[in-house]
mmCIF file of C-alpha atoms in Angstrom:
data_model
loop_
_atom_site.group_PDB
_atom_site.id
_atom_site.type_symbol
_atom_site.label_atom_id
_atom_site.label_comp_id
_atom_site.label_asym_id
_atom_site.label_seq_id
_atom_site.Cartn_x
_atom_site.Cartn_y
_atom_site.Cartn_z
ATOM 1 C CA MET M 226 -9.852 -6.318 -10.538
ATOM 2 C CA LEU M 227 -11.984 -7.464 -7.641
ATOM 3 C CA SER M 228 -15.459 -8.807 -8.273
ATOM 4 C CA ARG M 229 -18.746 -7.098 -7.473
ATOM 5 C CA GLU M 230 -19.395 -9.928 -5.015
ATOM 6 C CA PHE M 231 -16.207 -9.149 -3.129
ATOM 7 C CA HIS M 232 -17.224 -5.542 -2.511
ATOM 8 C CA ARG M 233 -20.724 -6.677 -1.553
ATOM 9 C CA SER M 234 -19.216 -8.981 1.090
ATOM 10 C CA ARG M 235 -17.154 -6.095 2.501
ATOM 11 C CA ARG M 236 -20.242 -3.925 2.774
ATOM 12 C CA ASP M 237 -22.063 -6.704 4.588
ATOM 13 C CA LEU M 238 -19.291 -6.717 7.207
ATOM 14 C CA TYR M 239 -19.330 -2.936 7.373
ATOM 15 C CA TYR M 240 -23.052 -2.941 8.100
ATOM 16 C CA GLU M 241 -22.380 -4.715 11.380
ATOM 17 C CA LEU M 242 -21.373 -1.291 12.703
ATOM 18 C CA LEU M 243 -24.831 0.115 12.099
ATOM 19 C CA VAL M 244 -27.736 -0.215 14.477
ATOM 20 C CA ASP M 245 -31.146 1.401 14.127
ATOM 21 C CA LYS M 246 -31.108 5.172 13.511
ATOM 22 C CA GLN M 247 -27.442 5.201 12.467
ATOM 23 C CA MET M 248 -25.911 6.343 9.189
ATOM 24 C CA ALA M 249 -22.466 5.933 7.600
ATOM 25 C CA VAL M 250 -20.964 8.186 4.923
ATOM 26 C CA MET M 251 -17.699 7.723 3.030
ATOM 27 C CA PHE M 252 -16.006 9.862 0.378
ATOM 28 C CA ALA M 253 -13.996 8.738 -2.661
ATOM 29 C CA GLY M 254 -11.893 11.898 -2.616
ATOM 30 C CA LYS M 255 -11.329 14.753 -5.057
ATOM 31 C CA PRO M 256 -8.600 15.451 -7.628
ATOM 32 C CA LYS M 257 -5.803 17.679 -6.342
ATOM 33 C CA ARG M 258 -4.642 20.591 -8.430
ATOM 34 C CA GLU M 259 -0.969 20.595 -9.394
ATOM 35 C CA ALA M 260 -0.714 23.898 -11.271
ATOM 36 C CA GLY M 261 -2.898 25.911 -13.603
ATOM 37 C CA ASP M 262 -5.458 23.573 -15.122
ATOM 38 C CA GLU M 263 -3.381 20.458 -14.404
ATOM 39 C CA TYR M 264 -4.275 17.939 -11.713
ATOM 40 C CA TYR M 265 -2.363 15.122 -10.102
ATOM 41 C CA PRO M 266 -3.581 11.678 -11.231
ATOM 42 C CA PHE M 267 -6.607 10.824 -9.103
ATOM 43 C CA SER M 268 -6.205 7.990 -6.611
ATOM 44 C CA VAL M 269 -9.426 6.806 -4.995
ATOM 45 C CA TYR M 270 -9.561 6.590 -1.195
ATOM 46 C CA ARG M 271 -8.955 2.923 -0.569
ATOM 47 C CA ASN M 272 -11.615 2.309 2.069
ATOM 48 C CA PHE M 273 -14.176 3.751 -0.335
ATOM 49 C CA TYR M 274 -12.929 1.448 -3.089
ATOM 50 C CA TYR M 275 -12.858 -1.523 -0.696
ATOM 51 C CA LEU M 276 -16.582 -1.123 -0.014
ATOM 52 C CA THR M 277 -17.858 -0.084 -3.430
ATOM 53 C CA GLY M 278 -15.420 -0.923 -6.247
ATOM 54 C CA HIS M 279 -16.051 2.583 -7.666
ATOM 55 C CA GLU M 280 -12.902 4.480 -8.655
ATOM 56 C CA GLU M 281 -14.082 7.878 -9.889
ATOM 57 C CA PRO M 282 -13.585 11.130 -7.944
ATOM 58 C CA GLU M 283 -16.176 13.100 -5.988
ATOM 59 C CA ALA M 284 -18.336 10.039 -5.320
ATOM 60 C CA VAL M 285 -19.962 9.419 -1.935
ATOM 61 C CA TYR M 286 -21.252 6.205 -0.375
ATOM 62 C CA LEU M 287 -24.051 6.313 2.176
ATOM 63 C CA ALA M 288 -25.686 3.538 4.223
ATOM 64 C CA TYR M 289 -28.207 3.826 7.022
ATOM 65 C CA CYS M 290 -30.291 1.631 9.277
ATOM 66 C CA SER M 291 -33.995 2.381 9.628
ATOM 67 C CA ASP M 292 -36.475 0.000 11.253
ATOM 68 C CA ARG M 293 -33.618 -2.541 11.402
ATOM 69 C CA GLU M 294 -33.218 -2.516 7.631
ATOM 70 C CA ILE M 295 -30.017 -1.398 5.904
ATOM 71 C CA LYS M 296 -30.374 0.870 2.898
ATOM 72 C CA GLU M 297 -27.496 2.041 0.721
ATOM 73 C CA ILE M 298 -26.946 4.767 -1.848
ATOM 74 C CA LEU M 299 -23.964 5.497 -4.109
ATOM 75 C CA PHE M 300 -23.686 9.113 -5.304
ATOM 76 C CA ILE M 301 -21.702 9.665 -8.511
ATOM 77 C CA ARG M 302 -20.848 12.649 -10.690
ATOM 78 C CA ARG M 303 -23.626 13.844 -12.948
ATOM 79 C CA PRO M 304 -22.878 13.487 -16.681
ATOM 80 C CA ASN M 305 -21.463 16.677 -18.183
ATOM 81 C CA GLU M 306 -20.952 16.802 -21.937
ATOM 82 C CA ALA M 307 -18.338 19.564 -21.775
ATOM 83 C CA ALA M 308 -16.279 17.715 -19.139
ATOM 84 C CA GLU M 309 -16.611 14.419 -20.962
ATOM 85 C CA VAL M 310 -14.842 15.879 -24.009
ATOM 86 C CA TYR M 311 -11.708 16.188 -21.855
ATOM 87 C CA GLU M 312 -12.130 13.434 -19.275
ATOM 88 C CA GLY M 313 -14.109 10.717 -21.026
ATOM 89 C CA ARG M 314 -17.612 9.441 -20.545
ATOM 90 C CA ARG M 315 -19.051 9.278 -17.039
ATOM 91 C CA LEU M 316 -21.220 6.469 -15.741
ATOM 92 C CA ARG M 317 -24.956 6.964 -15.626
ATOM 93 C CA THR M 318 -26.920 5.902 -12.548
ATOM 94 C CA GLY M 319 -28.390 2.786 -14.136
ATOM 95 C CA GLU M 320 -24.987 1.657 -15.371
ATOM 96 C CA ALA M 321 -23.421 2.190 -11.947
ATOM 97 C CA LYS M 322 -26.191 0.254 -10.204
ATOM 98 C CA GLU M 323 -25.608 -2.702 -12.506
ATOM 99 C CA LYS M 324 -21.830 -2.512 -12.292
ATOM 100 C CA TYR M 325 -21.512 -2.271 -8.509
ATOM 101 C CA GLY M 326 -24.652 -4.009 -7.302
ATOM 102 C CA ILE M 327 -25.499 -1.163 -4.927
ATOM 103 C CA GLY M 328 -29.187 -0.806 -4.076
ATOM 104 C CA GLU M 329 -29.619 2.795 -5.220
ATOM 105 C CA VAL M 330 -27.463 5.199 -7.249
ATOM 106 C CA ARG M 331 -28.004 8.959 -7.456
ATOM 107 C CA TYR M 332 -25.997 11.965 -8.612
ATOM 108 C CA VAL M 333 -23.776 13.661 -6.065
ATOM 109 C CA ASP M 334 -25.504 17.032 -6.389
ATOM 110 C CA GLU M 335 -28.484 15.336 -4.687
ATOM 111 C CA LEU M 336 -26.451 14.418 -1.601
ATOM 112 C CA ASP M 337 -27.397 17.280 0.722
ATOM 113 C CA ASP M 338 -31.128 17.002 0.081
ATOM 114 C CA THR M 339 -31.002 13.223 0.451
ATOM 115 C CA ILE M 340 -29.179 13.419 3.778
ATOM 116 C CA CYS M 341 -31.664 16.002 5.056
ATOM 117 C CA ARG M 342 -34.598 13.715 4.230
ATOM 118 C CA ILE M 343 -32.953 10.645 5.777
ATOM 119 C CA MET M 344 -31.947 12.489 8.944
ATOM 120 C CA ASN M 345 -35.485 13.679 9.515
ATOM 121 C CA ARG M 346 -37.466 10.644 8.386
ATOM 122 C CA ALA M 347 -35.225 7.971 9.938
ATOM 123 C CA GLY M 348 -34.453 9.969 13.086
ATOM 124 C CA ILE M 349 -30.696 9.468 12.667
ATOM 125 C CA ASN M 350 -28.862 9.943 15.978
ATOM 126 C CA THR M 351 -25.369 8.663 15.054
ATOM 127 C CA LEU M 352 -23.153 9.324 12.044
ATOM 128 C CA TRP M 353 -20.206 7.061 11.183
ATOM 129 C CA LEU M 354 -17.394 8.688 9.196
ATOM 130 C CA ASP M 355 -14.046 7.332 8.091
ATOM 131 C CA LEU M 356 -11.688 9.708 9.931
ATOM 132 C CA GLU M 357 -8.223 8.461 9.116
ATOM 133 C CA GLU M 358 -6.146 8.642 12.270
ATOM 134 C CA LYS M 359 -2.951 9.760 10.509
ATOM 135 C CA GLN M 360 -4.724 12.418 8.446
ATOM 136 C CA LEU M 361 -2.882 15.692 9.023
ATOM 137 C CA GLU M 362 -5.191 17.923 7.009
ATOM 138 C CA GLU M 363 -7.755 19.181 9.508
ATOM 139 C CA GLN M 364 -9.936 20.546 6.711
ATOM 140 C CA ASP M 365 -10.283 17.296 4.763
ATOM 141 C CA GLU M 366 -13.639 16.412 3.225
ATOM 142 C CA GLU M 367 -14.752 14.144 6.061
ATOM 143 C CA ARG M 368 -14.043 16.651 8.805
ATOM 144 C CA LEU M 369 -15.736 19.473 6.927
ATOM 145 C CA PHE M 370 -18.767 17.239 6.486
ATOM 146 C CA ALA M 371 -18.732 16.298 10.179
ATOM 147 C CA ALA M 372 -18.634 19.974 11.144
ATOM 148 C CA LYS M 373 -21.619 20.732 8.876
ATOM 149 C CA ILE M 374 -23.634 17.866 10.367
ATOM 150 C CA GLN M 375 -22.888 19.031 13.884
ATOM 151 C CA ARG M 376 -23.961 22.575 13.026
ATOM 152 C CA ASN M 377 -27.215 21.421 11.460
ATOM 153 C CA TYR M 378 -27.919 18.471 13.775
ATOM 154 C CA PRO M 379 -26.172 19.184 17.089
ATOM 155 C CA ALA M 380 -27.735 16.146 18.798
ATOM 156 C CA VAL M 381 -26.158 13.704 16.333
ATOM 157 C CA SER M 382 -23.071 11.840 17.598
ATOM 158 C CA ILE M 383 -20.054 11.411 15.308
ATOM 159 C CA CYS M 384 -18.248 8.030 15.372
ATOM 160 C CA ASN M 385 -15.138 6.863 13.539
ATOM 161 C CA SER M 386 -15.264 3.708 11.399
ATOM 162 C CA TYR M 387 -11.598 3.872 10.391
ATOM 163 C CA GLN M 388 -10.250 1.327 12.871
ATOM 164 C CA ALA M 389 -13.009 -1.189 12.151
ATOM 165 C CA LEU M 390 -12.127 -1.071 8.443
ATOM 166 C CA ALA M 391 -8.422 -1.333 9.229
ATOM 167 C CA GLU M 392 -9.059 -4.555 11.150
ATOM 168 C CA MET M 393 -11.225 -5.852 8.303
ATOM 169 C CA ARG M 394 -8.509 -5.208 5.722
ATOM 170 C CA LYS M 395 -5.710 -7.000 7.608
ATOM 171 C CA ILE M 396 -6.941 -10.462 6.623
ATOM 172 C CA LYS M 397 -6.996 -10.950 2.856
ATOM 173 C CA ASP M 398 -9.464 -13.143 1.015
ATOM 174 C CA GLU M 399 -8.789 -15.252 -2.070
ATOM 175 C CA GLU M 400 -9.403 -12.436 -4.563
ATOM 176 C CA GLU M 401 -7.112 -10.024 -2.738
ATOM 177 C CA ILE M 402 -4.337 -12.618 -2.521
ATOM 178 C CA ARG M 403 -4.671 -13.223 -6.263
ATOM 179 C CA GLU M 404 -4.029 -9.513 -6.906
ATOM 180 C CA HIS M 405 -1.053 -9.508 -4.518
ATOM 181 C CA ARG M 406 0.410 -12.514 -6.346
ATOM 182 C CA ARG M 407 0.086 -10.786 -9.692
ATOM 183 C CA ALA M 408 1.717 -7.606 -8.358
ATOM 184 C CA CYS M 409 4.599 -9.673 -6.966
ATOM 185 C CA THR M 410 4.991 -11.662 -10.191
ATOM 186 C CA VAL M 411 5.194 -8.481 -12.277
ATOM 187 C CA THR M 412 7.596 -6.943 -9.748
ATOM 188 C CA ALA M 413 9.861 -9.977 -10.025
ATOM 189 C CA GLU M 414 9.792 -9.825 -13.823
ATOM 190 C CA GLY M 415 10.619 -6.125 -13.704
ATOM 191 C CA VAL M 416 13.517 -6.442 -11.253
ATOM 192 C CA ASN M 417 15.046 -9.368 -13.106
ATOM 193 C CA TYR M 418 14.723 -7.568 -16.448
ATOM 194 C CA MET M 419 16.313 -4.471 -14.930
ATOM 195 C CA ALA M 420 19.193 -6.460 -13.451
ATOM 196 C CA ARG M 421 20.049 -7.777 -16.916
ATOM 197 C CA HIS M 422 20.560 -4.216 -18.171
ATOM 198 C CA ILE M 423 22.524 -2.584 -15.335
ATOM 199 C CA ARG M 424 25.919 -1.210 -16.355
ATOM 200 C CA PRO M 425 28.489 1.052 -14.693
ATOM 201 C CA GLY M 426 28.134 4.600 -15.988
ATOM 202 C CA MET M 427 24.343 4.489 -16.215
ATOM 203 C CA ARG M 428 22.171 6.969 -14.345
ATOM 204 C CA GLU M 429 19.992 5.564 -11.608
ATOM 205 C CA ASP M 430 16.809 6.543 -13.444
ATOM 206 C CA GLN M 431 18.027 4.843 -16.632
ATOM 207 C CA MET M 432 18.148 1.580 -14.675
ATOM 208 C CA GLU M 433 14.748 2.322 -13.161
ATOM 209 C CA ALA M 434 13.284 2.739 -16.657
ATOM 210 C CA TYR M 435 13.726 -0.975 -17.379
ATOM 211 C CA PHE M 436 11.533 -1.796 -14.376
ATOM 212 C CA ASP M 437 8.980 0.804 -15.451
ATOM 213 C CA PHE M 438 8.770 -0.768 -18.902
ATOM 214 C CA VAL M 439 7.800 -4.181 -17.530
ATOM 215 C CA VAL M 440 5.251 -2.717 -15.099
ATOM 216 C CA LYS M 441 3.486 -0.730 -17.798
ATOM 217 C CA LYS M 442 3.723 -3.516 -20.367
ATOM 218 C CA SER M 443 1.960 -5.792 -17.886
ATOM 219 C CA GLY M 444 -0.933 -3.376 -17.375
ATOM 220 C CA CYS M 445 -0.013 -2.766 -13.736
ATOM 221 C CA GLY M 446 0.672 0.410 -11.805
ATOM 222 C CA HIS M 447 3.454 1.399 -9.444
ATOM 223 C CA ALA M 448 2.825 0.732 -5.771
ATOM 224 C CA PHE M 449 5.014 3.761 -4.926
ATOM 225 C CA SER M 450 7.788 5.868 -6.405
ATOM 226 C CA THR M 451 10.887 3.787 -7.062
ATOM 227 C CA VAL M 452 14.059 4.299 -5.068
ATOM 228 C CA ALA M 453 17.170 3.656 -7.182
ATOM 229 C CA ALA M 454 20.115 4.655 -4.997
ATOM 230 C CA ALA M 455 23.710 3.966 -5.974
ATOM 231 C CA GLY M 456 26.759 4.242 -3.726
ATOM 232 C CA LYS M 457 26.384 6.782 -0.922
ATOM 233 C CA ASN M 458 22.788 7.524 -1.972
ATOM 234 C CA ALA M 459 21.731 4.129 -0.633
ATOM 235 C CA CYS M 460 22.308 5.492 2.880
ATOM 236 C CA ILE M 461 19.521 8.049 2.342
ATOM 237 C CA LEU M 462 16.446 6.055 3.321
ATOM 238 C CA HIS M 463 13.942 8.006 1.224
ATOM 239 C CA TYR M 464 16.260 8.950 -1.613
ATOM 240 C CA ALA M 465 14.118 10.188 -4.498
ATOM 241 C CA ALA M 466 16.314 11.969 -7.083
ATOM 242 C CA ASN M 467 17.404 8.827 -8.990
ATOM 243 C CA SER M 468 19.684 11.012 -11.089
ATOM 244 C CA ASP M 469 23.272 10.133 -10.127
ATOM 245 C CA ILE M 470 25.704 8.056 -12.149
ATOM 246 C CA ALA M 471 26.308 4.528 -10.814
ATOM 247 C CA GLY M 472 30.028 3.861 -10.841
ATOM 248 C CA ASP M 473 32.030 0.692 -11.353
ATOM 249 C CA GLY M 474 32.426 -0.829 -7.896
ATOM 250 C CA ASP M 475 29.263 0.780 -6.500
ATOM 251 C CA MET M 476 26.294 -1.110 -5.152
ATOM 252 C CA ILE M 477 22.788 0.072 -6.002
ATOM 253 C CA LEU M 478 19.768 -0.281 -3.733
ATOM 254 C CA PHE M 479 16.339 -0.580 -5.327
ATOM 255 C CA ASP M 480 13.096 -0.219 -3.361
ATOM 256 C CA LEU M 481 10.138 -0.707 -5.700
ATOM 257 C CA GLY M 482 6.935 -2.560 -6.437
ATOM 258 C CA ALA M 483 4.080 -3.004 -8.864
ATOM 259 C CA SER M 484 0.403 -2.842 -7.988
ATOM 260 C CA SER M 485 -2.461 -4.892 -9.422
ATOM 261 C CA GLY M 486 -6.027 -3.793 -8.774
ATOM 262 C CA TYR M 487 -4.534 -1.402 -6.174
ATOM 263 C CA TYR M 488 -2.938 -4.333 -4.277
ATOM 264 C CA CYS M 489 0.766 -3.748 -3.820
ATOM 265 C CA ALA M 490 4.104 -5.492 -3.880
ATOM 266 C CA ASP M 491 7.098 -4.036 -2.038
ATOM 267 C CA VAL M 492 10.632 -5.286 -2.630
ATOM 268 C CA SER M 493 14.145 -4.092 -1.885
ATOM 269 C CA ARG M 494 17.222 -5.539 -3.518
ATOM 270 C CA THR M 495 20.838 -4.424 -3.506
ATOM 271 C CA PHE M 496 23.005 -5.330 -6.499
ATOM 272 C CA PRO M 497 26.634 -4.694 -7.461
ATOM 273 C CA VAL M 498 26.557 -2.363 -10.443
ATOM 274 C CA ASN M 499 29.278 -4.260 -12.284
ATOM 275 C CA GLY M 500 27.694 -7.635 -11.544
ATOM 276 C CA LYS M 501 30.278 -8.870 -9.012
ATOM 277 C CA PHE M 502 30.384 -8.334 -5.251
ATOM 278 C CA THR M 503 33.687 -7.311 -3.729
ATOM 279 C CA LYS M 504 34.787 -9.305 -0.686
ATOM 280 C CA ARG M 505 33.670 -6.494 1.618
ATOM 281 C CA GLN M 506 30.333 -5.989 -0.137
ATOM 282 C CA ARG M 507 29.636 -9.703 0.092
ATOM 283 C CA GLN M 508 30.517 -9.791 3.788
ATOM 284 C CA LEU M 509 28.079 -7.003 4.667
ATOM 285 C CA TYR M 510 25.392 -8.158 2.253
ATOM 286 C CA GLU M 511 25.287 -11.666 3.697
ATOM 287 C CA ILE M 512 24.876 -10.257 7.196
ATOM 288 C CA VAL M 513 21.660 -8.505 6.113
ATOM 289 C CA LEU M 514 20.484 -11.619 4.280
ATOM 290 C CA LYS M 515 20.978 -13.712 7.414
ATOM 291 C CA GLY M 516 18.835 -11.214 9.312
ATOM 292 C CA LEU M 517 16.052 -11.496 6.739
ATOM 293 C CA ASP M 518 16.206 -15.288 6.546
ATOM 294 C CA ALA M 519 16.016 -15.615 10.335
ATOM 295 C CA ALA M 520 12.903 -13.435 10.483
ATOM 296 C CA ILE M 521 11.217 -15.311 7.635
ATOM 297 C CA CYS M 522 11.879 -18.627 9.371
ATOM 298 C CA ALA M 523 10.281 -17.290 12.566
ATOM 299 C CA ALA M 524 7.167 -15.944 10.822
ATOM 300 C CA ARG M 525 4.200 -18.130 11.664
ATOM 301 C CA PRO M 526 0.644 -17.642 12.963
ATOM 302 C CA GLY M 527 0.642 -16.392 16.551
ATOM 303 C CA GLN M 528 4.038 -14.692 16.243
ATOM 304 C CA VAL M 529 4.082 -11.021 17.316
ATOM 305 C CA LYS M 530 4.874 -9.303 14.020
ATOM 306 C CA ASP M 531 7.071 -6.561 15.459
ATOM 307 C CA ASP M 532 9.224 -9.148 17.239
ATOM 308 C CA LEU M 533 10.493 -10.310 13.847
ATOM 309 C CA GLN M 534 12.476 -7.076 13.688
ATOM 310 C CA LYS M 535 14.118 -7.995 16.990
ATOM 311 C CA ILE M 536 15.132 -11.344 15.500
ATOM 312 C CA SER M 537 16.719 -9.689 12.442
ATOM 313 C CA ARG M 538 18.409 -7.134 14.653
ATOM 314 C CA GLN M 539 19.851 -9.747 16.997
ATOM 315 C CA VAL M 540 21.189 -11.888 14.161
ATOM 316 C CA MET M 541 22.787 -8.940 12.362
ATOM 317 C CA ALA M 542 24.258 -7.571 15.596
ATOM 318 C CA GLY M 543 25.825 -10.950 16.308
ATOM 319 C CA GLU M 544 27.416 -10.981 12.871
ATOM 320 C CA LEU M 545 28.719 -7.426 13.203
ATOM 321 C CA MET M 546 30.257 -8.347 16.561
ATOM 322 C CA ARG M 547 31.812 -11.433 14.980
ATOM 323 C CA ILE M 548 33.632 -9.333 12.366
ATOM 324 C CA GLY M 549 34.617 -6.711 14.932
ATOM 325 C CA MET M 550 32.515 -3.774 13.753
ATOM 326 C CA ILE M 551 30.661 -3.441 17.067
ATOM 327 C CA ARG M 552 31.291 -4.710 20.589
ATOM 328 C CA LYS M 553 27.759 -4.641 22.040
ATOM 329 C CA GLU M 554 24.441 -5.578 20.480
ATOM 330 C CA GLU M 555 22.933 -2.119 21.014
ATOM 331 C CA GLU M 556 25.705 -0.545 18.923
ATOM 332 C CA ILE M 557 23.969 -1.869 15.814
ATOM 333 C CA ASP M 558 21.697 1.187 16.060
ATOM 334 C CA GLN M 559 24.341 3.255 14.290
ATOM 335 C CA TYR M 560 23.901 1.029 11.220
ATOM 336 C CA TYR M 561 20.294 -0.238 11.463
ATOM 337 C CA LEU M 562 18.127 2.845 10.985
ATOM 338 C CA HIS M 563 14.514 1.747 10.466
ATOM 339 C CA GLY M 564 11.838 -0.804 11.280
ATOM 340 C CA SER M 565 11.742 -4.164 9.609
ATOM 341 C CA GLY M 566 8.458 -4.555 7.816
ATOM 342 C CA HIS M 567 4.846 -3.452 7.586
ATOM 343 C CA PHE M 568 1.445 -4.655 6.497
ATOM 344 C CA ILE M 569 0.824 -4.285 2.790
ATOM 345 C CA GLY M 570 -2.430 -4.244 0.856
ATOM 346 C CA LEU M 571 -4.361 -1.491 -0.893
ATOM 347 C CA TYR M 572 -1.583 0.830 0.264
ATOM 348 C CA THR M 573 2.095 -0.072 0.395
ATOM 349 C CA HIS M 574 2.265 0.826 4.081
ATOM 350 C CA ASP M 575 -1.163 -0.489 4.851
ATOM 351 C CA VAL M 576 -3.581 -0.088 7.719
ATOM 352 C CA GLY M 577 -3.710 -2.163 10.877
ATOM 353 C CA GLU M 578 -0.265 -1.673 12.388
ATOM 354 C CA SER M 579 -0.023 -2.161 16.156
ATOM 355 C CA PRO M 580 2.903 -3.230 18.388
ATOM 356 C CA LYS M 581 0.778 -6.111 19.704
ATOM 357 C CA ASN M 582 -0.230 -7.505 16.307
ATOM 358 C CA ARG M 583 0.072 -11.264 16.059
ATOM 359 C CA LEU M 584 0.343 -12.800 12.629
ATOM 360 C CA GLU M 585 -2.671 -14.657 11.270
ATOM 361 C CA GLU M 586 -3.258 -16.792 8.213
ATOM 362 C CA ASN M 587 -3.821 -14.712 5.040
ATOM 363 C CA MET M 588 -2.150 -11.573 6.347
ATOM 364 C CA VAL M 589 0.255 -10.015 3.827
ATOM 365 C CA PHE M 590 3.263 -8.088 5.104
ATOM 366 C CA THR M 591 6.899 -7.284 4.358
ATOM 367 C CA LEU M 592 10.207 -7.845 6.090
ATOM 368 C CA GLU M 593 13.054 -5.456 5.218
ATOM 369 C CA PRO M 594 16.186 -5.470 7.388
ATOM 370 C CA GLY M 595 18.949 -3.144 6.284
ATOM 371 C CA LEU M 596 22.382 -1.901 7.291
ATOM 372 C CA TYR M 597 23.916 1.410 6.213
ATOM 373 C CA PHE M 598 27.580 2.371 6.153
ATOM 374 C CA PRO M 599 27.931 5.942 4.853
ATOM 375 C CA GLN M 600 31.668 5.992 5.447
ATOM 376 C CA GLU M 601 31.997 3.088 2.986
ATOM 377 C CA LYS M 602 29.295 4.393 0.589
ATOM 378 C CA ILE M 603 27.363 1.166 1.103
ATOM 379 C CA GLY M 604 23.687 0.839 1.963
ATOM 380 C CA ILE M 605 22.051 -2.604 1.921
ATOM 381 C CA ARG M 606 18.365 -3.436 2.297
ATOM 382 C CA ILE M 607 16.728 -6.722 1.346
ATOM 383 C CA GLU M 608 12.937 -6.890 1.452
ATOM 384 C CA ASP M 609 10.300 -9.433 0.499
ATOM 385 C CA THR M 610 6.506 -9.461 0.423
ATOM 386 C CA LEU M 611 5.116 -12.394 2.401
ATOM 387 C CA LEU M 612 1.804 -14.195 2.816
ATOM 388 C CA MET M 613 1.014 -15.898 6.104
ATOM 389 C CA THR M 614 -0.045 -19.504 5.655
ATOM 390 C CA ARG M 615 -1.512 -22.001 8.099
ATOM 391 C CA ASP M 616 1.885 -23.049 9.456
ATOM 392 C CA GLY M 617 4.417 -20.514 8.224
ATOM 393 C CA CYS M 618 4.750 -18.005 5.424
ATOM 394 C CA GLU M 619 5.071 -17.944 1.651
ATOM 395 C CA VAL M 620 7.540 -15.523 0.087
ATOM 396 C CA LEU M 621 5.539 -14.018 -2.764
ATOM 397 C CA THR M 622 8.643 -12.343 -4.210
ATOM 398 C CA GLN M 623 10.839 -15.439 -4.057
ATOM 399 C CA ALA M 624 11.454 -15.279 -7.827
ATOM 400 C CA ILE M 625 13.795 -12.302 -7.351
ATOM 401 C CA PRO M 626 17.355 -13.494 -6.602
ATOM 402 C CA LYS M 627 18.674 -12.788 -3.095
ATOM 403 C CA THR M 628 21.824 -14.785 -2.530
ATOM 404 C CA VAL M 629 25.172 -13.534 -3.803
ATOM 405 C CA GLU M 630 25.432 -16.504 -6.160
ATOM 406 C CA GLU M 631 21.922 -15.991 -7.564
ATOM 407 C CA ILE M 632 22.473 -12.278 -8.127
ATOM 408 C CA GLU M 633 25.825 -12.711 -9.851
ATOM 409 C CA ALA M 634 24.401 -15.485 -12.056
ATOM 410 C CA LEU M 635 21.481 -13.250 -13.064
ATOM 411 C CA MET M 636 23.737 -10.339 -13.860
ATOM 412 C CA GLU M 637 25.983 -12.519 -15.989
ATOM 413 C CA GLU M 638 22.992 -12.673 -18.361
ATOM 414 C CA ARG M 639 23.195 -8.905 -18.955
ATOM 415 C CA GLU M 640 22.316 -7.878 -22.486
#
């Protein structure tokens, strides 16, 4: 996990938003009910975690500037003996202060009174909230809080800190890169272990289970739900059932990744279920691989990230024209159905995307060209997680075979 000093450094950058008489508030999030008394596993809001390191639900982080001095308070759940029987022991304020290095820690039931005192004593005129731009739920915690503030303090302006944090998170520091490396290493171990157990006649989720074993054995989490799509299912971009039988002669597309300290890996590989590519499968597979390799070679600081997709597209279109599948470059759109890559970090599809983004050293992102041929029951996607370096990029998932020869050699080791 990340150090207390890392989170302190992120808060120091965050404070640059605040001038005198301004306050910022951020929420960790609340558990979501699944059914009855069951809840989905809690996943802390990543910007909250980025600033504090705290992972428990219902917490709130507050910082404000008064007389040009920044003060900060972390609000956590109050201990509750009945709840702790079911959920485990909760942190006390003194323990949280020591663990996170935050100036003051209180219980969250003190939040409203504390805000009232700060608003009045410090003369707060501006409130910064983290209003995620893609958030579709109009009644989320932040917006409800903003509405309450505006009712009670109509002269206070509401500002959005989301984009500033997105820009901050695009460039990774040494600790973040270490977590990405570990996630990619575990992902590679999991994919290679899985490939050694694939057999015709297995269900897709039976293959997936070998990857799951390695991830859990390593003490990591899953970056996202695994796609294991055999045959025609590989042409469904967000296939989720993972329940079909993989036949002899099928190819299977995996899209998966581990996470370490919330930092993600994201990989796609497409393997022949029986361990050997047919001539046709190899022909189409190597077209996608050429598209990926061309984009990786072009990835360097200053390169417009989204233009890498154009490079993959152009290379693959040229190859499809060469074998007579299309006559014009634009006809590739019937086979190439998605974008080619995204930033990756605390979320798999991470913050900071913009068509004008230029790559910078210590950005982490993916490239994932793919071609899909439903009429042939073949879908191929090859994806790597990459780290921008001073003069190019490092493929963090290089340990997972990509060439036809590497894949067939790996699968010859099947147990």
